[in-house]
Short mmCIF file of C-alpha atoms in Angstrom, two decimals:
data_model
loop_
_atom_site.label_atom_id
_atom_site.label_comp_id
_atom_site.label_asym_id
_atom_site.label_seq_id
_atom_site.Cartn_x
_atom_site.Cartn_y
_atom_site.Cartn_z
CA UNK A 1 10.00 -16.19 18.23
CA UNK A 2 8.04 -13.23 17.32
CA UNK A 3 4.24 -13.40 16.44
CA UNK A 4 3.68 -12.80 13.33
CA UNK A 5 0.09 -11.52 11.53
CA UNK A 6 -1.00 -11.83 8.09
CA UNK A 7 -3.39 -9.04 7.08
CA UNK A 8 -5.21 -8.70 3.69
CA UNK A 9 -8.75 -7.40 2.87
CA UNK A 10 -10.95 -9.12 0.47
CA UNK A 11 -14.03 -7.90 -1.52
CA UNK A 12 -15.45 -10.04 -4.55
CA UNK A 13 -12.87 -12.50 -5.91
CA UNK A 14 -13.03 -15.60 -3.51
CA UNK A 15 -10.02 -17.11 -6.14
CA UNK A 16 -7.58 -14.45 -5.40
CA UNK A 17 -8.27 -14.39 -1.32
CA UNK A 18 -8.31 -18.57 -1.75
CA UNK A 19 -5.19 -18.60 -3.71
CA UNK A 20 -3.03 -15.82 -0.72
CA UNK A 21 -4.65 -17.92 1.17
CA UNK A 22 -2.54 -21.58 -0.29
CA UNK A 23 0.47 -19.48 -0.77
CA UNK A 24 0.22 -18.86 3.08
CA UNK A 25 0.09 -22.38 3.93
CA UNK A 26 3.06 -22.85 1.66
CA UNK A 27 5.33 -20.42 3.61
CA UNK A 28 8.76 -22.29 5.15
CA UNK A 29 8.54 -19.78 7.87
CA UNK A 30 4.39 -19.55 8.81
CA UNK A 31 2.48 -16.72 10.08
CA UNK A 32 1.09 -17.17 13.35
CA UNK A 33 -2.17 -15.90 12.77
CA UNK A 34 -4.10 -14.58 9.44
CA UNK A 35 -6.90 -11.97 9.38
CA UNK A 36 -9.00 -11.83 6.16
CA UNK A 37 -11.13 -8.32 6.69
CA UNK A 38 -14.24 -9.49 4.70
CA UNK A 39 -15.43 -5.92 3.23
CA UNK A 40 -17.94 -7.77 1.30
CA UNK A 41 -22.11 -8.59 1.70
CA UNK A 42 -22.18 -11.34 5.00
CA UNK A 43 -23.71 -14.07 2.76
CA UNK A 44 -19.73 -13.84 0.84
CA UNK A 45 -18.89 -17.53 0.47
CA UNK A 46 -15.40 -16.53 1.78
CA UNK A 47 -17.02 -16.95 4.98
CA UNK A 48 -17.61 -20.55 5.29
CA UNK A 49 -14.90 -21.50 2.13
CA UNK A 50 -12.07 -19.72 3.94
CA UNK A 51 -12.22 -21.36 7.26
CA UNK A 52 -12.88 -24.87 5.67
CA UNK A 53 -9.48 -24.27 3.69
CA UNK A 54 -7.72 -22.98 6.62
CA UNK A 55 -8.59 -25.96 8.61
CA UNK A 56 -7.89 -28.35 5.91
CA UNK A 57 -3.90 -26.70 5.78
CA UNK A 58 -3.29 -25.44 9.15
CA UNK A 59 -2.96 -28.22 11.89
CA UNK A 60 -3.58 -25.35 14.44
CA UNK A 61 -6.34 -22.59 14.32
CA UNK A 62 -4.61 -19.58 13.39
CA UNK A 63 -7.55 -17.77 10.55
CA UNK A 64 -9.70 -15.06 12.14
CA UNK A 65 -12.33 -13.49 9.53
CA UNK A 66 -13.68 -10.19 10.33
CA UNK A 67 -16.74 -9.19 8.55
CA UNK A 68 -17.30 -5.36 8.01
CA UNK A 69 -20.71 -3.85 7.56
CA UNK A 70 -19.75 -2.94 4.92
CA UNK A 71 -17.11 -1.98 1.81
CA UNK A 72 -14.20 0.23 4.14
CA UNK A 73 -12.00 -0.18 1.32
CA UNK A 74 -8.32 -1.39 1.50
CA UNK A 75 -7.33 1.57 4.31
CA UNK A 76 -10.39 0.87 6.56
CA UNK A 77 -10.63 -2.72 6.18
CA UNK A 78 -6.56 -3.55 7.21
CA UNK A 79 -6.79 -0.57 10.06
CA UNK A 80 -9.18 -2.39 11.90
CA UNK A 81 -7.32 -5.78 11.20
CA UNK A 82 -3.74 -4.52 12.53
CA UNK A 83 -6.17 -3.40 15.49
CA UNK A 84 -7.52 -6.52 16.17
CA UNK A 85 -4.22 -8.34 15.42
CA UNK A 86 -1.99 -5.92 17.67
CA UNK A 87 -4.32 -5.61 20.72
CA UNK A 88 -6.54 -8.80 20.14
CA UNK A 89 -4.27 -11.27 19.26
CA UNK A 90 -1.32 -9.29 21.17
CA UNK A 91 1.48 -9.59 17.44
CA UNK A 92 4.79 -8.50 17.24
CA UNK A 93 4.28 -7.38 13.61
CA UNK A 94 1.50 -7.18 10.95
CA UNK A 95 2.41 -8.29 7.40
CA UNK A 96 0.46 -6.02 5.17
CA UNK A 97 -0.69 -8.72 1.86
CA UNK A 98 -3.79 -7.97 -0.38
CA UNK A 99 -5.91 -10.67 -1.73
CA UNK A 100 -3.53 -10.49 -5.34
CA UNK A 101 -0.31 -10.52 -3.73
CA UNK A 102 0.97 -13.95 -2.86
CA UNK A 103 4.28 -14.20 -1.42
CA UNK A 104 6.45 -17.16 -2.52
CA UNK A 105 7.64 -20.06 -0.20
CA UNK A 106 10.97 -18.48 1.42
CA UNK A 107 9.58 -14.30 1.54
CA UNK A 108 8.46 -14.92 4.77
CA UNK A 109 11.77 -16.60 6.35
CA UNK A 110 14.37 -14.32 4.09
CA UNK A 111 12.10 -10.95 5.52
CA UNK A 112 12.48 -12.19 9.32
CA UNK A 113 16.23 -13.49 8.25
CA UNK A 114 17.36 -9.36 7.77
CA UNK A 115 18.71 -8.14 11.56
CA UNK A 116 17.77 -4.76 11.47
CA UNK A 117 17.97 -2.04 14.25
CA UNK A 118 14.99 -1.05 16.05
CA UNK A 119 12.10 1.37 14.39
CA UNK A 120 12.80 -0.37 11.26
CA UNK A 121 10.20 -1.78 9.11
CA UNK A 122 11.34 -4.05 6.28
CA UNK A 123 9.44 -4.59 3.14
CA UNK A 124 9.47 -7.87 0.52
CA UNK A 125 10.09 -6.81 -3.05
CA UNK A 126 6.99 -6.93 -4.99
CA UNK A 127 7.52 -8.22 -8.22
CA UNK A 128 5.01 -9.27 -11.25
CA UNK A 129 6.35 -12.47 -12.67
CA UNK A 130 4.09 -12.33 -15.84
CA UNK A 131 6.85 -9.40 -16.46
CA UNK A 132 9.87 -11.51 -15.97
CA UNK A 133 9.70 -10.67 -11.86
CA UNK A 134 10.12 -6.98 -12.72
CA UNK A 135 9.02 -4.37 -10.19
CA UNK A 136 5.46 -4.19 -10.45
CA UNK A 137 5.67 -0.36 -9.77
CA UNK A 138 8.67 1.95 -8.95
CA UNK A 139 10.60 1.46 -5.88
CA UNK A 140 11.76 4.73 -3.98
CA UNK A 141 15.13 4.16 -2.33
CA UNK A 142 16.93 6.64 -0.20
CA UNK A 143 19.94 7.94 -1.96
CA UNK A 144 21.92 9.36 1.42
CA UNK A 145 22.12 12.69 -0.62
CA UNK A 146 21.28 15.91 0.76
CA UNK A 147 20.05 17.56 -2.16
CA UNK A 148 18.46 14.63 -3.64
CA UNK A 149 17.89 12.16 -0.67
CA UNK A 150 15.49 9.72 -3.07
CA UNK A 151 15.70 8.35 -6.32
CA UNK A 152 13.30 6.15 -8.38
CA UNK A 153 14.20 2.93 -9.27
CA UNK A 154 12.17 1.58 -12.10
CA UNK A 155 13.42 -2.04 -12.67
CA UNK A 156 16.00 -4.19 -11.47
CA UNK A 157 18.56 -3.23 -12.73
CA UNK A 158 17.95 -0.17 -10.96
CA UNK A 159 18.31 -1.49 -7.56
CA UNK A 160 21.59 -1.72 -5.62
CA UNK A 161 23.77 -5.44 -5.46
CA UNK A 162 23.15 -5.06 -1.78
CA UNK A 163 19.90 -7.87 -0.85
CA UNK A 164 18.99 -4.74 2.10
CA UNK A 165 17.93 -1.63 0.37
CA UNK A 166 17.13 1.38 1.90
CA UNK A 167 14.10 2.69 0.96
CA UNK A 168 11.74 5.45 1.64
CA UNK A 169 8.86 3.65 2.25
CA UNK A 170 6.02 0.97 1.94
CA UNK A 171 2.40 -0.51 2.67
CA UNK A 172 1.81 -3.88 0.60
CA UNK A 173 4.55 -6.55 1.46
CA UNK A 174 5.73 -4.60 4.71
CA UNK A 175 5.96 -5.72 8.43
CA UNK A 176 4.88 -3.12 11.05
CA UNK A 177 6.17 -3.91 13.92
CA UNK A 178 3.91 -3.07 17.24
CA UNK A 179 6.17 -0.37 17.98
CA UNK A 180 5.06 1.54 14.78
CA UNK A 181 0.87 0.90 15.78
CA UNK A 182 2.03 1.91 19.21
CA UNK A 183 3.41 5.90 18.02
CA UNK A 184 2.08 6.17 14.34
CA UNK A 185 -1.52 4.70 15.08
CA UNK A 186 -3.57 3.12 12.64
CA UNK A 187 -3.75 4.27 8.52
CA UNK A 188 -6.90 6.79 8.12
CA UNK A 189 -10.06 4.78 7.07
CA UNK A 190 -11.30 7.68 5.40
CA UNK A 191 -9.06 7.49 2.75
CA UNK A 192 -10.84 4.28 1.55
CA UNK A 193 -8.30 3.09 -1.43
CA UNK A 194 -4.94 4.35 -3.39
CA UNK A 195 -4.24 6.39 0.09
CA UNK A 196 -2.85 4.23 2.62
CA UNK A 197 0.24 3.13 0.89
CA UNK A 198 1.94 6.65 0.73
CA UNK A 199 -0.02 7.92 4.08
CA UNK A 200 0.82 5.44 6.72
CA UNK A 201 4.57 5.03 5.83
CA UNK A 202 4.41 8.90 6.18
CA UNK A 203 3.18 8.51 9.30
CA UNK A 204 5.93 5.90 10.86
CA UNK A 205 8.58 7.48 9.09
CA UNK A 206 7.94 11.20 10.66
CA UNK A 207 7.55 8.79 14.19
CA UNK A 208 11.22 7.94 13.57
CA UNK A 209 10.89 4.68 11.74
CA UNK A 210 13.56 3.74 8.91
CA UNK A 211 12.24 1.09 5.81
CA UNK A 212 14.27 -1.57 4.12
CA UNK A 213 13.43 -3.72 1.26
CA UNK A 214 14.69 -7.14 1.20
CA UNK A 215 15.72 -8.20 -2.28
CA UNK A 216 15.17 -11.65 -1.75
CA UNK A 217 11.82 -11.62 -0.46
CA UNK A 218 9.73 -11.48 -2.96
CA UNK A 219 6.31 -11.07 -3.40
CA UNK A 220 3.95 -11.24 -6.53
CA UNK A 221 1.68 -8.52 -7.51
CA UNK A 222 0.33 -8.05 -10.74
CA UNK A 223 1.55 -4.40 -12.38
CA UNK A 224 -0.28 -1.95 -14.15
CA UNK A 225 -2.36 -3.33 -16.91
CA UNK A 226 -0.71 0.04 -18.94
CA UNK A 227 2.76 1.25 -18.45
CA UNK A 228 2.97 4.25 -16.59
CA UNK A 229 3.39 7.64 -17.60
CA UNK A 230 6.76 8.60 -15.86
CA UNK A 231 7.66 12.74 -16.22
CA UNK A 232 10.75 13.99 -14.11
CA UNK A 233 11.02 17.64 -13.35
CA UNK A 234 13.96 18.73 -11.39
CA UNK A 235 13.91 16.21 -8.18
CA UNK A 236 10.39 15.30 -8.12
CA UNK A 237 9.01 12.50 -9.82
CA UNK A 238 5.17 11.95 -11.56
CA UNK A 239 3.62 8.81 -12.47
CA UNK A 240 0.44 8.77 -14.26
CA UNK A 241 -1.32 5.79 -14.77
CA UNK A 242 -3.26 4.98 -17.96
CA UNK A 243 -6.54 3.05 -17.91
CA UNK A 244 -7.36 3.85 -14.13
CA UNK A 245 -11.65 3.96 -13.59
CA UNK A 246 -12.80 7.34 -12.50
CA UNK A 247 -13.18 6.00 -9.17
CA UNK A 248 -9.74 4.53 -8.29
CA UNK A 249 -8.46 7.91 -10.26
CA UNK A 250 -10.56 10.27 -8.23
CA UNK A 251 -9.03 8.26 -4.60
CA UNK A 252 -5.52 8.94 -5.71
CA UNK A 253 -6.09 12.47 -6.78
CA UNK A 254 -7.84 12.89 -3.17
CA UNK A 255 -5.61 11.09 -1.07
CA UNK A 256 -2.89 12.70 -2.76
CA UNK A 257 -3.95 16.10 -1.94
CA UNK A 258 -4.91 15.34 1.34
CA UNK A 259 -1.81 14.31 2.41
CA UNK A 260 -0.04 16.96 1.20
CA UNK A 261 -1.92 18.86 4.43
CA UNK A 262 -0.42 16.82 6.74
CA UNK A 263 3.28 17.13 5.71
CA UNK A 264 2.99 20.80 5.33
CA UNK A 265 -0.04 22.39 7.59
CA UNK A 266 1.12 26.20 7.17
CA UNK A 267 2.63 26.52 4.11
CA UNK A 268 -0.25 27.04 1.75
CA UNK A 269 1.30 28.32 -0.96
CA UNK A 270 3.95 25.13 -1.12
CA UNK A 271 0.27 23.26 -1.08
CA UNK A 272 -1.15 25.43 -3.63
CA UNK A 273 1.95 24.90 -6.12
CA UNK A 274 2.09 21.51 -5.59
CA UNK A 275 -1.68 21.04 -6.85
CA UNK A 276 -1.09 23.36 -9.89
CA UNK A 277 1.96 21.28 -11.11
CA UNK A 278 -0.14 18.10 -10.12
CA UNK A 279 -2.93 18.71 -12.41
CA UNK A 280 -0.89 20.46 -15.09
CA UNK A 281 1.24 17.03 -15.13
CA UNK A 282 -1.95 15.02 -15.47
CA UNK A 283 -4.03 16.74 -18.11
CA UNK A 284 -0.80 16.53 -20.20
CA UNK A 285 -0.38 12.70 -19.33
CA UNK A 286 -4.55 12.49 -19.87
CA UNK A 287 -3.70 14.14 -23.44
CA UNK A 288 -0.81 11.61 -24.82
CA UNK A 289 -2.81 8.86 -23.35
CA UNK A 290 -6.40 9.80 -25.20
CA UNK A 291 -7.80 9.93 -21.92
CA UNK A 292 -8.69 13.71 -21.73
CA UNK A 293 -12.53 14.25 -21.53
CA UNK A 294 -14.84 16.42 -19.81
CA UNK A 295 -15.67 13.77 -17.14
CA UNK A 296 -12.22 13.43 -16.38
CA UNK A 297 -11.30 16.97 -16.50
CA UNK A 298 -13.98 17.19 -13.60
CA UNK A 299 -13.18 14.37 -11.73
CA UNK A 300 -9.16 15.87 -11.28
CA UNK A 301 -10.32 19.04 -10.01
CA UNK A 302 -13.42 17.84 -7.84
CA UNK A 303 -10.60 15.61 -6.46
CA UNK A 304 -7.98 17.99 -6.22
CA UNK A 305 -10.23 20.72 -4.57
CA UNK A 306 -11.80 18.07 -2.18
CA UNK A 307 -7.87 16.70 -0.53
CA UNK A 308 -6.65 20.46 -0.60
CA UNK A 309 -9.46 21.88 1.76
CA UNK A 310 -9.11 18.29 3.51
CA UNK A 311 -12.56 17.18 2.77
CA UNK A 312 -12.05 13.22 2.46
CA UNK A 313 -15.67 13.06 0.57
CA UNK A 314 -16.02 9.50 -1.19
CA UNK A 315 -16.88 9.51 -4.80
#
């Protein structure tokens, strides 16, 4: 059987890492072995409460704790778990959780219960059952179109009969296999928050990895407290989410930017376009929101200008 890791950061809510923590335990098919990266102070009670609950529902040691020096964020906390998990504890795959996304009894055993080829990662379908189990954000599945190889599904009844889906990619709810650490690497630290979940897929897909997500593994996540601003122009999709703290906004923005070096490194002028429709689309989502001010006028641009010229400053 192959060894299986748990991996989710924590920083602040003891509840919600306590709670993934039980839902674990519950699991018909267990993880081997569960990392909580502690990006919190040392004195965190997670660090005696977590192993005291993990000895209390585990009959064998399987919880490993690492403590950061300090807040790496969700991209630097799980690189250095799926480090320690794939050359430490020697996995077969890393299961990518957060300390608010608690997979249900059977996501586990129906994610493992999908034969798929080699350089495939599959992904549980994360769902936010105060919402009915809707899709707590849109799903991107791959079409088999040239012209327009994805497509957005934004609920449900979106998604194809089929419980294997296609899909274009994933971070929370997916299992990396060691095969994807082995040629992709690890996601960049650097990009702190609202980064790794578009840049490490990125990264395993261009290393010849395919993703599927498995209906039937599900895996709750709370959605956006605000629905999100969707705006279609031609093939290309933009989501703008209401409410976000200038913090979390100015990580996307960055990250977003960022990226777009690494998928096209000489073609500055795609780049350049890119940003212009990018911030054109979000000062007119900031405007039918009420969320267009001079702070975060300033905040898209110092965010936009940082990821273009690749400067991963935090904020």
């Amino acid at each position: 059987m192959p060894i299986i890791c748990a991996i989710f950061t924590h920083y602040g809510s003891k509840h919600r890492s306590l709670t993934c923590l039980r839902r674990l335990a519950q699991q018909t098919r267990r993880p081997d072995y569960i990392i909580i990266v502690n990006n919190n102070t040392p004195d965190d009670d997670i660090t005696t409460e977590a192993p005291a609950l993990a000895a209390s529902l585990f009959s064998a040691p399987c919880l490993h704790l690492l403590q950061m020096p300090e807040n790496l964020g969700n991209a630097g906390g799980c690189a250095h778990g799926m480090e320690y998990a794939f050359r430490e504890l020697k996995a077969d795959f890393v299961w990518i959780l957060d300390d608010d996304s608690w997979p249900r009894p059977q996501t586990l055993e129906n994610l493992l219960a999908v034969r798929a080829p080699d350089k495939t990662v599959r992904m549980s379908l994360v769902i936010d059952p105060s919402k009915g189990d809707e899709l707590s954000w849109p799903l991107t599945l791959c079409t088999g179109q040239e012209r327009t190889p994805w497509k957005n599904a934004l609920s449900r009844q979106d998604l194809p009969e089929s419980n294997e889906i296609a899909s274009r990619g994933g971070w929370l709810g997916a299992l990396y296999p060691r095969a994807a650490w082995f040629t992709a690497g690890l996601p960049t630290p650097e990009l702190f928050i609202r980064g790794e979940d578009e840049e490490y897929p990125w990264k395993v897909r261009a290393a010849g990895f395919s993703f599927i997500t498995v209906k039937n593994s599900e895996l709750e996540h709370p959605s956006a407290a605000i629905p999100l601003v969707h705006v279609t122009f031609g093939k290309h999709s933009f989501f703008y989410e209401p409410g976000l703290p200038l913090s979390r906004s100015y990580y996307k923005v960055r990250n977003w930017a960022w990226l777009q070096r690494l998928k096209h490194p000489q073609a500055y002028l795609h780049r350049l376009v890119a940003c212009l429709f990018y911030i054109i689309l979000s000062v007119d989502a900031m405007l039918l929101t009420d969320e267009l001010t001079a702070r975060s006028l300033y905040n898209l641009f110092r965010a936009m200008h940082n990821g273009y010229y690749g400067k991963l400053r935090p904020f």
